[in-house]
Tab-separated table of C-alpha atoms in Angstrom:
chain	number	residue	atom	x	y	z
A	819	MET	CA	-0.063	0.198	-0.053
A	820	GLU	CA	1.018	3.513	-0.629
A	821	GLY	CA	-0.246	6.565	-1.032
A	822	VAL	CA	-3.986	6.005	-0.136
A	823	GLU	CA	-5.988	9.033	0.232
A	824	ALA	CA	-9.390	7.587	0.274
A	825	VAL	CA	-11.165	4.404	1.768
A	826	LEU	CA	-13.902	1.740	0.571
A	827	LEU	CA	-15.219	-0.274	3.124
A	828	ASP	CA	-17.263	-3.432	2.758
A	829	LEU	CA	-20.289	-3.770	5.367
A	830	SER	CA	-21.191	-7.050	6.660
A	831	GLY	CA	-18.188	-8.750	7.836
A	832	VAL	CA	-15.779	-5.581	8.392
A	833	LEU	CA	-18.232	-3.419	9.993
A	834	TYR	CA	-20.520	-5.874	11.489
A	835	VAL	CA	-21.975	-9.430	11.565
A	836	GLY	CA	-26.156	-9.971	11.854
A	837	ASP	CA	-27.041	-7.120	13.967
A	838	ALA	CA	-23.587	-6.394	16.357
A	839	PRO	CA	-20.920	-4.097	15.247
A	840	LEU	CA	-17.558	-5.891	15.088
A	841	PRO	CA	-15.310	-5.196	18.876
A	842	GLY	CA	-13.461	-1.997	17.535
A	843	ALA	CA	-15.433	-1.230	14.534
A	844	ARG	CA	-16.657	2.212	15.467
A	845	GLU	CA	-13.247	3.391	16.687
A	846	ALA	CA	-11.943	2.280	13.850
A	847	LEU	CA	-14.255	4.289	11.398
A	848	GLY	CA	-13.544	7.455	13.707
A	849	ARG	CA	-10.328	6.928	13.624
A	850	LEU	CA	-10.198	7.517	9.447
A	851	ARG	CA	-12.515	10.489	9.959
A	852	ALA	CA	-10.067	11.999	12.516
A	853	ALA	CA	-7.229	11.598	9.773
A	854	GLY	CA	-9.329	13.590	7.274
A	855	LEU	CA	-9.345	10.269	4.872
A	856	PRO	CA	-12.616	10.155	3.008
A	857	VAL	CA	-15.411	6.928	3.199
A	858	ARG	CA	-17.570	5.359	0.929
A	859	TYR	CA	-19.411	2.126	1.402
A	860	VAL	CA	-19.542	-0.497	-1.517
A	861	THR	CA	-21.867	-3.710	-0.303
A	862	ASN	CA	-23.540	-6.552	-2.532
A	863	THR	CA	-25.823	-6.615	0.709
A	864	SER	CA	-29.152	-6.810	-1.185
A	865	ARG	CA	-31.514	-8.167	1.546
A	866	SER	CA	-32.632	-4.306	2.196
A	867	THR	CA	-32.987	-1.384	0.780
A	868	ARG	CA	-29.939	1.359	0.577
A	869	ALA	CA	-32.177	3.209	2.859
A	870	ASP	CA	-32.627	0.678	5.433
A	871	VAL	CA	-29.220	-0.422	5.222
A	872	ALA	CA	-28.564	3.139	6.196
A	873	ALA	CA	-31.108	2.940	9.229
A	874	ARG	CA	-29.590	-0.436	10.581
A	875	LEU	CA	-25.914	0.935	10.767
A	876	ALA	CA	-27.251	3.832	12.344
A	877	ARG	CA	-28.880	1.837	15.224
A	878	MET	CA	-25.325	-0.437	15.779
A	879	GLY	CA	-23.479	3.565	16.021
A	880	PHE	CA	-22.207	3.885	12.861
A	881	ALA	CA	-23.387	7.658	11.760
A	882	VAL	CA	-23.283	6.989	7.963
A	883	ASP	CA	-24.795	9.197	5.335
A	884	GLU	CA	-26.936	7.573	3.069
A	885	ALA	CA	-25.619	8.800	0.284
A	886	GLU	CA	-22.258	7.433	1.319
A	887	ILE	CA	-23.382	3.764	0.303
A	888	PHE	CA	-23.052	2.284	-3.153
A	889	THR	CA	-25.151	-0.666	-3.024
A	890	ALA	CA	-25.407	-3.802	-5.819
A	891	PRO	CA	-29.236	-2.774	-6.135
A	892	ARG	CA	-29.243	0.489	-6.651
A	893	ALA	CA	-26.423	0.294	-9.374
A	894	ALA	CA	-29.072	-2.523	-10.983
A	895	LEU	CA	-31.887	-0.157	-10.607
A	896	ALA	CA	-30.199	2.251	-12.909
A	897	ARG	CA	-29.023	0.029	-15.186
A	898	ILE	CA	-32.525	-1.600	-15.743
A	899	ARG	CA	-34.139	2.488	-16.059
A	900	ALA	CA	-31.488	3.071	-18.391
A	901	ARG	CA	-32.590	0.095	-20.488
A	902	GLY	CA	-35.861	0.350	-20.031
A	903	LEU	CA	-36.342	-3.278	-19.015
A	904	ARG	CA	-39.514	-5.189	-17.212
A	905	PRO	CA	-37.264	-7.041	-14.783
A	906	PHE	CA	-38.627	-10.513	-12.965
A	907	LEU	CA	-37.139	-9.497	-9.369
A	908	LEU	CA	-35.840	-12.673	-7.678
A	909	ILE	CA	-35.059	-10.582	-4.405
A	910	HIS	CA	-35.580	-10.480	-0.901
A	911	PRO	CA	-38.945	-9.186	0.248
A	912	GLY	CA	-36.997	-6.553	2.555
A	913	LEU	CA	-35.319	-5.376	-1.268
A	914	ARG	CA	-38.521	-4.935	-3.204
A	915	PRO	CA	-39.475	-1.341	-1.989
A	916	GLU	CA	-36.349	-0.374	-3.675
A	917	PHE	CA	-37.788	-1.390	-6.963
A	918	ALA	CA	-41.102	0.518	-6.200
A	919	GLY	CA	-42.157	1.769	-9.594
A	920	VAL	CA	-40.103	-0.536	-11.946
A	921	PRO	CA	-42.292	-1.823	-14.608
A	922	THR	CA	-42.426	-5.575	-14.267
A	923	GLU	CA	-44.971	-7.177	-16.622
A	924	PRO	CA	-44.531	-8.616	-18.821
A	925	PRO	CA	-41.380	-9.343	-17.981
A	926	ASP	CA	-38.467	-9.226	-20.248
A	927	ALA	CA	-35.437	-9.425	-18.269
A	928	VAL	CA	-34.602	-11.378	-14.840
A	929	PHE	CA	-32.790	-9.806	-12.302
A	930	VAL	CA	-31.106	-11.595	-8.749
A	931	GLY	CA	-30.441	-10.530	-5.489
A	932	ASP	CA	-29.538	-12.385	-2.276
A	933	ALA	CA	-33.339	-13.558	-2.200
A	934	GLY	CA	-32.859	-15.583	0.618
A	935	GLU	CA	-36.252	-17.803	1.235
A	936	ALA	CA	-37.295	-16.541	-1.601
A	937	PHE	CA	-35.202	-18.619	-3.962
A	938	THR	CA	-37.809	-21.141	-4.035
A	939	TYR	CA	-38.200	-23.826	-7.085
A	940	ALA	CA	-41.210	-22.449	-8.870
A	941	ALA	CA	-39.127	-18.435	-8.792
A	942	LEU	CA	-36.092	-20.031	-10.097
A	943	ASN	CA	-37.528	-22.178	-12.963
A	944	ARG	CA	-39.427	-18.771	-14.182
A	945	ALA	CA	-36.354	-16.751	-13.845
A	946	PHE	CA	-34.953	-19.940	-16.280
A	947	ARG	CA	-37.873	-19.440	-18.429
A	948	LEU	CA	-37.138	-15.974	-19.579
A	949	LEU	CA	-33.319	-16.516	-19.811
A	950	VAL	CA	-34.016	-19.480	-22.501
A	951	ASP	CA	-36.387	-16.772	-24.164
A	952	GLY	CA	-33.655	-14.636	-24.750
A	953	ALA	CA	-33.843	-12.470	-20.987
A	954	PRO	CA	-30.910	-10.986	-19.880
A	955	LEU	CA	-29.357	-11.938	-16.046
A	956	ILE	CA	-28.617	-9.165	-14.356
A	957	ALA	CA	-27.184	-10.046	-10.772
A	958	VAL	CA	-25.818	-8.343	-7.897
A	959	GLY	CA	-22.735	-10.012	-7.558
A	960	ARG	CA	-21.243	-13.923	-7.132
A	961	ASN	CA	-20.670	-13.320	-3.682
A	962	ARG	CA	-20.517	-17.052	-2.148
A	963	TYR	CA	-21.500	-16.708	1.139
A	964	PHE	CA	-21.915	-14.678	4.465
A	965	ARG	CA	-21.443	-14.980	8.080
A	966	GLU	CA	-24.717	-14.943	10.037
A	967	PRO	CA	-24.482	-15.254	13.693
A	968	ASP	CA	-24.933	-19.037	13.320
A	969	GLY	CA	-22.613	-19.517	10.604
A	970	LEU	CA	-22.003	-19.354	7.292
A	971	SER	CA	-25.247	-18.868	4.462
A	972	LEU	CA	-25.479	-19.046	0.825
A	973	ASP	CA	-25.615	-15.590	-0.917
A	974	ALA	CA	-27.002	-14.523	-4.624
A	975	GLY	CA	-23.513	-15.976	-6.168
A	976	PRO	CA	-24.792	-19.431	-6.186
A	977	PHE	CA	-28.487	-19.477	-6.988
A	978	VAL	CA	-26.660	-16.839	-10.326
A	979	ALA	CA	-24.551	-19.377	-10.662
A	980	ALA	CA	-27.429	-22.321	-11.054
A	981	LEU	CA	-29.131	-20.061	-13.682
A	982	GLU	CA	-26.203	-19.739	-16.025
A	983	HIS	CA	-25.500	-23.191	-16.010
A	984	ALA	CA	-29.728	-23.632	-16.374
A	985	ALA	CA	-29.461	-21.298	-19.015
A	986	GLY	CA	-26.016	-21.703	-20.698
A	987	VAL	CA	-26.261	-18.049	-20.444
A	988	GLU	CA	-23.580	-15.584	-18.592
A	989	ALA	CA	-24.938	-12.689	-15.867
A	990	GLU	CA	-23.962	-9.057	-15.773
A	991	ILE	CA	-23.074	-8.106	-12.480
A	992	VAL	CA	-23.973	-4.649	-11.250
A	993	GLY	CA	-22.009	-4.782	-8.125
A	994	LYS	CA	-18.368	-6.152	-6.773
A	995	PRO	CA	-16.682	-7.199	-8.727
A	996	ALA	CA	-17.567	-5.287	-11.765
A	997	PRO	CA	-15.213	-2.443	-12.175
A	998	ALA	CA	-17.902	-0.202	-13.207
A	999	PHE	CA	-19.147	-0.565	-9.282
A	1000	PHE	CA	-15.648	0.654	-7.859
A	1001	HIS	CA	-15.080	3.257	-10.175
A	1002	ALA	CA	-18.354	5.094	-9.066
A	1003	ALA	CA	-17.700	5.251	-5.453
A	1004	CYS	CA	-13.831	6.451	-6.563
A	1005	ALA	CA	-15.519	9.250	-8.835
A	1006	ASP	CA	-17.677	9.861	-6.078
A	1007	LEU	CA	-14.827	10.273	-3.410
A	1008	GLY	CA	-13.289	12.460	-6.745
A	1009	VAL	CA	-9.978	10.175	-5.647
A	1010	ALA	CA	-8.237	8.188	-8.517
A	1011	PRO	CA	-9.175	4.551	-8.123
A	1012	ALA	CA	-4.913	3.378	-7.622
A	1013	ARG	CA	-5.205	6.332	-4.643
A	1014	CYS	CA	-8.429	4.283	-2.934
A	1015	LEU	CA	-7.981	1.244	-0.621
A	1016	MET	CA	-10.453	-1.211	-0.787
A	1017	ILE	CA	-10.986	-2.924	2.504
A	1018	GLY	CA	-13.104	-6.302	3.164
A	1019	ASP	CA	-13.768	-9.895	4.063
A	1020	ASP	CA	-14.334	-11.253	0.617
A	1021	VAL	CA	-11.658	-12.464	-1.362
A	1022	GLU	CA	-13.157	-12.372	-4.794
A	1023	ALA	CA	-15.548	-9.641	-4.751
A	1024	ASP	CA	-14.010	-6.888	-2.334
A	1025	VAL	CA	-10.256	-7.921	-2.771
A	1026	LEU	CA	-9.440	-9.396	-6.426
A	1027	GLY	CA	-12.480	-7.163	-7.327
A	1028	ALA	CA	-10.659	-4.137	-6.438
A	1029	LEU	CA	-7.224	-4.940	-7.220
A	1030	GLY	CA	-9.094	-5.599	-11.053
A	1031	ALA	CA	-10.225	-2.538	-11.086
A	1032	GLY	CA	-7.184	-0.800	-10.436
A	1033	LEU	CA	-7.429	0.128	-6.658
A	1034	GLN	CA	-5.571	-1.266	-3.895
A	1035	ALA	CA	-7.000	-3.753	-1.215
A	1036	LEU	CA	-6.603	-4.905	1.891
A	1037	LEU	CA	-8.310	-7.772	3.267
A	1038	VAL	CA	-9.855	-8.346	7.076
A	1039	ARG	CA	-10.043	-11.641	9.112
A	1040	THR	CA	-13.315	-10.818	10.428
A	1041	GLY	CA	-16.772	-11.882	8.932
A	1042	LYS	CA	-16.696	-14.598	6.081
A	1043	CYS	CA	-12.802	-15.078	6.212
A	1044	ARG	CA	-11.704	-18.413	6.433
A	1045	PRO	CA	-8.321	-20.173	6.861
A	1046	GLY	CA	-7.383	-21.007	3.486
A	1047	ASP	CA	-8.505	-17.216	1.921
A	1048	GLU	CA	-5.448	-15.568	2.492
A	1049	GLY	CA	-3.503	-18.475	-0.039
A	1050	ARG	CA	-5.689	-16.928	-3.071
A	1051	LEU	CA	-4.445	-13.233	-2.576
A	1052	PRO	CA	-1.500	-12.141	-5.152
A	1053	PRO	CA	1.495	-12.222	-2.719
A	1054	GLY	CA	2.074	-9.004	-1.307
A	1055	THR	CA	-1.438	-8.392	-0.530
A	1056	PRO	CA	-2.087	-6.784	2.847
A	1057	VAL	CA	-3.802	-8.697	5.353
A	1058	ALA	CA	-5.186	-7.344	8.647
A	1059	ASP	CA	-7.030	-9.020	11.830
A	1060	ASP	CA	-9.467	-6.186	11.749
A	1061	LEU	CA	-10.701	-3.132	10.510
A	1062	ALA	CA	-8.834	-0.957	13.341
A	1063	ALA	CA	-5.627	-2.451	12.289
A	1064	ALA	CA	-6.692	-2.539	8.622
A	1065	VAL	CA	-6.803	1.452	9.306
A	1066	GLU	CA	-3.537	1.689	11.284
A	1067	LEU	CA	-2.261	-0.261	8.039
A	1068	ALA	CA	-4.187	2.453	5.453
A	1069	LEU	CA	-3.019	5.858	7.969
A	1070	ALA	CA	0.650	4.683	7.472
A	1071	ALA	CA	0.573	3.788	4.049
A	1072	GLY	CA	-1.484	7.727	3.643
A	1073	SER	CA	1.889	9.186	4.226
A	1074	GLY	CA	3.638	7.194	1.203
A	1075	PRO	CA	4.234	9.051	-2.042
B	852	MET	CA	-22.460	-45.922	-36.351
B	853	GLU	CA	-21.443	-49.225	-37.252
B	854	GLY	CA	-21.654	-52.474	-35.663
B	855	VAL	CA	-24.558	-51.880	-32.731
B	856	GLU	CA	-25.461	-55.051	-30.920
B	857	ALA	CA	-26.771	-53.361	-28.414
B	858	VAL	CA	-29.236	-50.079	-26.939
B	859	LEU	CA	-29.252	-47.823	-24.354
B	860	LEU	CA	-32.282	-45.567	-24.185
B	861	ASP	CA	-32.660	-42.511	-21.936
B	862	LEU	CA	-36.511	-42.285	-20.590
B	863	SER	CA	-37.654	-39.006	-20.524
B	864	GLY	CA	-37.626	-36.988	-23.935
B	865	VAL	CA	-37.454	-39.981	-25.393
B	866	LEU	CA	-40.146	-42.441	-24.331
B	867	TYR	CA	-42.239	-40.205	-22.914
B	868	VAL	CA	-43.020	-36.589	-21.914
B	869	GLY	CA	-44.595	-35.923	-18.483
B	870	ASP	CA	-47.236	-38.759	-18.287
B	871	ALA	CA	-47.539	-39.230	-22.167
B	872	PRO	CA	-45.932	-41.736	-24.631
B	873	LEU	CA	-44.436	-39.887	-27.428
B	874	PRO	CA	-45.887	-40.757	-30.700
B	875	GLY	CA	-44.368	-43.940	-31.850
B	876	ALA	CA	-41.999	-44.794	-29.462
B	877	ARG	CA	-43.874	-47.897	-28.159
B	878	GLU	CA	-44.017	-49.171	-31.571
B	879	ALA	CA	-40.170	-48.922	-31.935
B	880	LEU	CA	-38.933	-50.274	-28.893
B	881	GLY	CA	-41.182	-53.785	-29.978
B	882	ARG	CA	-38.678	-53.335	-33.707
B	883	LEU	CA	-36.176	-53.120	-31.792
B	884	ARG	CA	-36.895	-56.185	-29.650
B	885	ALA	CA	-38.000	-58.160	-32.744
B	886	ALA	CA	-34.860	-57.786	-34.429
B	887	GLY	CA	-33.398	-59.182	-31.021
B	888	LEU	CA	-31.050	-56.193	-30.249
B	889	PRO	CA	-31.410	-56.034	-26.375
B	890	VAL	CA	-32.027	-52.631	-24.512
B	891	ARG	CA	-31.420	-51.074	-20.980
B	892	TYR	CA	-32.436	-48.212	-19.667
B	893	VAL	CA	-30.132	-45.384	-18.565
B	894	THR	CA	-31.823	-42.727	-16.670
B	895	ASN	CA	-30.917	-39.493	-14.237
B	896	THR	CA	-34.560	-39.299	-13.518
B	897	SER	CA	-34.731	-39.102	-9.626
B	898	ARG	CA	-38.122	-38.012	-8.721
B	899	SER	CA	-39.123	-41.449	-8.008
B	900	THR	CA	-38.085	-44.875	-7.334
B	901	ARG	CA	-36.789	-47.115	-9.632
B	902	ALA	CA	-39.948	-49.532	-8.990
B	903	ASP	CA	-41.872	-46.493	-9.653
B	904	VAL	CA	-40.342	-45.509	-12.882
B	905	ALA	CA	-40.807	-49.030	-13.588
B	906	ALA	CA	-44.672	-48.782	-13.209
B	907	ARG	CA	-45.117	-45.597	-14.707
B	908	LEU	CA	-43.366	-47.100	-17.915
B	909	ALA	CA	-45.960	-50.133	-17.669
B	910	ARG	CA	-49.052	-47.585	-17.453
B	911	MET	CA	-47.618	-45.763	-20.483
B	912	GLY	CA	-48.001	-49.326	-22.505
B	913	PHE	CA	-43.878	-49.884	-22.155
B	914	ALA	CA	-43.154	-53.116	-20.812
B	915	VAL	CA	-39.704	-53.328	-19.378
B	916	ASP	CA	-38.070	-55.142	-16.523
B	917	GLU	CA	-37.152	-53.199	-13.379
B	918	ALA	CA	-33.678	-54.785	-13.767
B	919	GLU	CA	-33.455	-53.572	-16.799
B	920	ILE	CA	-33.558	-50.011	-15.646
B	921	PHE	CA	-30.064	-48.045	-14.426
B	922	THR	CA	-31.058	-45.121	-12.565
B	923	ALA	CA	-28.755	-42.589	-10.991
B	924	PRO	CA	-30.295	-42.622	-7.252
B	925	ARG	CA	-29.373	-46.610	-7.274
B	926	ALA	CA	-25.533	-46.159	-8.329
B	927	ALA	CA	-25.682	-43.308	-5.281
B	928	LEU	CA	-27.155	-45.848	-3.221
B	929	ALA	CA	-24.327	-48.332	-3.954
B	930	ARG	CA	-21.817	-45.991	-3.545
B	931	ILE	CA	-23.476	-44.307	-0.396
B	932	ARG	CA	-23.418	-48.353	1.007
B	933	ALA	CA	-19.959	-49.491	-0.387
B	934	ARG	CA	-18.409	-45.897	1.850
B	935	GLY	CA	-20.630	-46.425	4.812
B	936	LEU	CA	-22.120	-42.651	4.172
B	937	ARG	CA	-24.683	-41.357	6.132
B	938	PRO	CA	-25.744	-38.554	3.336
B	939	PHE	CA	-28.073	-35.432	3.941
B	940	LEU	CA	-30.534	-36.215	1.319
B	941	LEU	CA	-31.095	-33.211	-0.905
B	942	ILE	CA	-34.168	-35.202	-2.859
B	943	HIS	CA	-37.687	-35.433	-4.016
B	944	PRO	CA	-40.042	-36.858	-2.053
B	945	GLY	CA	-40.855	-39.392	-4.549
B	946	LEU	CA	-37.479	-40.835	-4.082
B	947	ARG	CA	-36.937	-41.397	-0.459
B	948	PRO	CA	-38.220	-44.758	0.040
B	949	GLU	CA	-35.476	-45.693	-2.232
B	950	PHE	CA	-32.948	-44.605	0.644
B	951	ALA	CA	-35.328	-45.901	3.445
B	952	GLY	CA	-32.627	-47.959	5.922
B	953	VAL	CA	-29.680	-45.817	4.974
B	954	PRO	CA	-28.420	-44.346	8.135
B	955	THR	CA	-28.451	-40.305	7.789
B	956	GLU	CA	-27.435	-38.537	11.149
B	957	PRO	CA	-25.403	-37.182	11.919
B	958	PRO	CA	-24.625	-36.337	8.172
B	959	ASP	CA	-21.144	-36.823	7.095
B	960	ALA	CA	-22.307	-36.277	3.008
B	961	VAL	CA	-24.579	-34.795	0.883
B	962	PHE	CA	-26.297	-36.283	-1.964
B	963	VAL	CA	-28.588	-34.351	-4.496
B	964	GLY	CA	-31.148	-35.473	-6.898
B	965	ASP	CA	-33.528	-33.399	-8.572
B	966	ALA	CA	-35.660	-32.534	-5.129
B	967	GLY	CA	-38.042	-30.082	-7.258
B	968	GLU	CA	-39.569	-28.048	-4.355
B	969	ALA	CA	-37.912	-29.205	-2.183
B	970	PHE	CA	-34.794	-27.501	-3.543
B	971	THR	CA	-35.344	-24.414	-0.548
B	972	TYR	CA	-33.091	-22.244	0.825
B	973	ALA	CA	-32.611	-23.930	3.948
B	974	ALA	CA	-32.602	-27.514	2.519
B	975	LEU	CA	-29.475	-25.743	0.418
B	976	ASN	CA	-27.895	-23.921	3.384
B	977	ARG	CA	-27.709	-27.049	5.184
B	978	ALA	CA	-26.071	-29.038	2.202
B	979	PHE	CA	-23.572	-25.874	1.776
B	980	ARG	CA	-22.547	-25.924	5.543
B	981	LEU	CA	-22.078	-29.567	5.577
B	982	LEU	CA	-19.622	-28.601	2.303
B	983	VAL	CA	-17.689	-26.485	3.928
B	984	ASP	CA	-17.198	-28.841	6.336
B	985	GLY	CA	-15.355	-31.113	4.332
B	986	ALA	CA	-18.942	-33.796	3.506
B	987	PRO	CA	-18.643	-34.811	-0.135
B	988	LEU	CA	-20.871	-34.227	-2.445
B	989	ILE	CA	-22.790	-36.738	-4.653
B	990	ALA	CA	-25.265	-35.885	-6.756
B	991	VAL	CA	-27.315	-37.794	-10.035
B	992	GLY	CA	-26.093	-35.719	-12.632
B	993	ARG	CA	-25.454	-32.329	-14.065
B	994	ASN	CA	-28.699	-32.091	-16.554
B	995	ARG	CA	-29.694	-28.922	-16.988
B	996	TYR	CA	-33.344	-29.005	-17.454
B	997	PHE	CA	-35.702	-31.154	-18.892
B	998	ARG	CA	-39.163	-31.076	-20.896
B	999	GLU	CA	-42.478	-30.784	-18.947
B	1000	PRO	CA	-45.973	-30.572	-20.454
B	1001	ASP	CA	-45.781	-26.752	-19.937
B	1002	GLY	CA	-42.182	-26.110	-21.068
B	1003	LEU	CA	-38.999	-26.892	-19.657
B	1004	SER	CA	-37.891	-26.887	-15.710
B	1005	LEU	CA	-34.814	-26.996	-14.111
B	1006	ASP	CA	-33.389	-30.622	-13.344
B	1007	ALA	CA	-30.701	-30.757	-10.571
B	1008	GLY	CA	-27.851	-29.874	-12.425
B	1009	PRO	CA	-28.329	-26.209	-11.840
B	1010	PHE	CA	-28.040	-26.697	-7.939
B	1011	VAL	CA	-25.375	-29.278	-8.343
B	1012	ALA	CA	-23.939	-26.292	-9.540
B	1013	ALA	CA	-25.036	-23.659	-7.056
B	1014	LEU	CA	-23.553	-25.667	-4.175
B	1015	GLU	CA	-19.791	-26.411	-5.876
B	1016	HIS	CA	-19.946	-22.471	-6.163
B	1017	ALA	CA	-20.854	-22.049	-2.881
B	1018	ALA	CA	-18.463	-24.005	-1.526
B	1019	GLY	CA	-15.611	-24.674	-3.823
B	1020	VAL	CA	-15.523	-28.096	-3.905
B	1021	GLU	CA	-16.651	-30.638	-7.136
B	1022	ALA	CA	-19.386	-32.901	-7.094
B	1023	GLU	CA	-18.888	-36.876	-7.782
B	1024	ILE	CA	-21.587	-37.477	-10.731
B	1025	VAL	CA	-22.788	-41.050	-9.849
B	1026	GLY	CA	-25.308	-41.053	-13.012
B	1027	LYS	CA	-24.675	-40.228	-16.559
B	1028	PRO	CA	-22.445	-38.615	-18.189
B	1029	ALA	CA	-20.430	-40.654	-15.603
B	1030	PRO	CA	-18.285	-43.540	-17.768
B	1031	ALA	CA	-18.839	-46.088	-14.867
B	1032	PHE	CA	-22.546	-45.375	-15.123
B	1033	PHE	CA	-22.918	-46.206	-19.285
B	1034	HIS	CA	-20.427	-49.244	-18.151
B	1035	ALA	CA	-22.368	-50.882	-15.951
B	1036	ALA	CA	-25.674	-50.839	-18.259
B	1037	CYS	CA	-23.191	-52.226	-20.986
B	1038	ALA	CA	-21.797	-54.918	-18.680
B	1039	ASP	CA	-25.053	-56.398	-17.648
B	1040	LEU	CA	-26.052	-56.625	-21.687
B	1041	GLY	CA	-22.468	-58.087	-21.580
B	1042	VAL	CA	-21.596	-56.337	-25.004
B	1043	ALA	CA	-18.673	-53.927	-25.264
B	1044	PRO	CA	-19.435	-50.365	-25.035
B	1045	ALA	CA	-18.374	-49.515	-28.697
B	1046	ARG	CA	-21.202	-51.993	-29.700
B	1047	CYS	CA	-23.830	-50.225	-27.724
B	1048	LEU	CA	-25.296	-47.183	-29.014
B	1049	MET	CA	-27.193	-44.687	-26.520
B	1050	ILE	CA	-29.478	-42.607	-27.321
B	1051	GLY	CA	-31.044	-39.929	-25.771
B	1052	ASP	CA	-32.237	-36.294	-26.030
B	1053	ASP	CA	-29.798	-34.568	-23.487
B	1054	VAL	CA	-26.837	-33.302	-25.372
B	1055	GLU	CA	-24.289	-33.307	-22.270
B	1056	ALA	CA	-25.197	-36.381	-20.452
B	1057	ASP	CA	-26.550	-38.635	-23.070
B	1058	VAL	CA	-24.570	-37.997	-26.298
B	1059	LEU	CA	-21.259	-36.617	-25.257
B	1060	GLY	CA	-21.220	-38.527	-22.113
B	1061	ALA	CA	-21.941	-41.833	-24.088
B	1062	LEU	CA	-19.249	-40.492	-26.396
B	1063	GLY	CA	-16.757	-40.077	-23.830
B	1064	ALA	CA	-17.405	-43.514	-22.322
B	1065	GLY	CA	-16.458	-45.779	-25.453
B	1066	LEU	CA	-19.749	-45.621	-26.786
B	1067	GLN	CA	-21.428	-44.860	-29.680
B	1068	ALA	CA	-24.395	-42.175	-29.311
B	1069	LEU	CA	-27.237	-40.608	-31.428
B	1070	LEU	CA	-29.473	-37.488	-30.638
B	1071	VAL	CA	-33.005	-37.238	-30.786
B	1072	ARG	CA	-34.899	-33.965	-31.713
B	1073	THR	CA	-37.680	-34.863	-29.331
B	1074	GLY	CA	-37.793	-34.109	-25.096
B	1075	LYS	CA	-35.531	-31.357	-24.020
B	1076	CYS	CA	-33.890	-31.174	-27.491
B	1077	ARG	CA	-33.726	-27.413	-28.911
B	1078	PRO	CA	-32.739	-25.974	-31.818
B	1079	GLY	CA	-28.962	-25.412	-31.223
B	1080	ASP	CA	-28.456	-28.348	-29.964
B	1081	GLU	CA	-26.890	-30.312	-32.829
B	1082	GLY	CA	-24.214	-27.776	-32.781
B	1083	ARG	CA	-22.877	-28.770	-29.919
B	1084	LEU	CA	-21.894	-32.157	-31.017
B	1085	PRO	CA	-19.082	-33.495	-32.509
B	1086	PRO	CA	-18.968	-33.595	-36.093
B	1087	GLY	CA	-20.535	-37.082	-37.289
B	1088	THR	CA	-22.873	-37.256	-34.779
B	1089	PRO	CA	-26.278	-39.236	-36.012
B	1090	VAL	CA	-29.265	-37.808	-34.894
B	1091	ALA	CA	-33.072	-38.972	-35.668
B	1092	ASP	CA	-36.345	-37.040	-35.533
B	1093	ASP	CA	-37.541	-39.492	-32.986
B	1094	LEU	CA	-37.237	-42.610	-31.375
B	1095	ALA	CA	-38.647	-44.402	-34.305
B	1096	ALA	CA	-36.065	-42.515	-36.563
B	1097	ALA	CA	-33.774	-43.525	-34.330
B	1098	VAL	CA	-34.084	-47.308	-34.402
B	1099	GLU	CA	-34.293	-47.307	-38.663
B	1100	LEU	CA	-30.381	-46.490	-37.894
B	1101	ALA	CA	-29.399	-48.108	-35.202
B	1102	LEU	CA	-31.159	-51.205	-37.120
B	1103	ALA	CA	-29.731	-50.507	-40.601
B	1104	ALA	CA	-25.872	-49.646	-38.263
B	1105	GLY	CA	-26.801	-53.062	-36.908
B	1106	SER	CA	-25.943	-54.842	-40.133
B	1107	GLY	CA	-22.151	-53.435	-40.561
B	1108	PRO	CA	-18.762	-54.937	-39.635
């Protein structure tokens, strides 16, 4: 790391797990702010609206402006509106308000978020039949799982893989690791990607994604991070035990060239 | 094709769709028998027991001996017993009787069939957590979809792909296109694989699978077969409009060297 002028943070597994802030996370965020390093939040989370994400952060003691949060569903919404698509929404009930007002009938596209229990055979089959008929497949990400208080749970990625395998298509990923998603947050910060540091607990979406988009990246060992994950990183990729340790490294790197 | 001495038949999409025999299928099977060509049935179907498959064929007017039917779930059962595994069964309720008596608690393996509506998020998540803990993943096949009277429907393959993606593992496939599955049927016929002709409507599982196992193979345009499927076949692979036309070709080839 060197010359870090801004930080992008993943949410679940970095700031909190379930409804509990991770130890030291609030203080670490305070240190970033006190040091004058601007922050944006980039998340593929898709079980609730961006407003709900902000409210949940506030309840856990993280004072975050909703406009600083970049969510994959909002990126999907922008893309769907720009192309005038009418998506079949394979999403969590908690995300439905985000798509209020988007025409959906008759569907000519499929959008997949982390639908959780709404991933029923019937819903997946309906999506599959639309894809076979040529509808584009838009998805929040390929995230494999996330950490819940009682263990790891399936994220949207496995179901995206299922639909891709079934219909012989490739999904358009709108969230991490899509470069455009990272770049939108960097542009909002007004900082070149090479001067932005992505901090996350997901090797593929956060770390490899950010590196592929020209950002710097750091893996934290909290959240879904498991033994063996570090072996999948390019040599030299920084790793920290938690957000507090990551912030120390970032602030030290901020004084670089 | 040349020197065909025995025939392996897929079931759904070749003999019937839903509960209806395909036109001419019964007569075509009769012609095979009249010509003295022995037949075995090889299916990845996993929504019912082998006994139920045989009974269903009988109801549709196909007189087939249950012992001539090779099903992927029976192959799985043999493997699970041989290894003394206690599988978490992600299967259709109609298949449960096939696994009666197999110990399942505490689970140390995952077996996936075409569970249909039983593919719930909760069940998939339970399977995923077992895989993360090191349990082997055994699956009937990678079949993407099958034809139902109202359209194409998701088979087991997409859900196998989902679990593989989630847990970063590779499934052991016990049904088609696993060479051992084809070879068991050939051995039962007492005919060398190179002299056996596989007839099916699935490019990957039936045709490419059989060719990979050293059999001859033919694609029928009934069932799930869709425009474009033929383009995925190796050059020279025979294709027929239906089973009747396929049998004509097989009988002609039987007189070869």
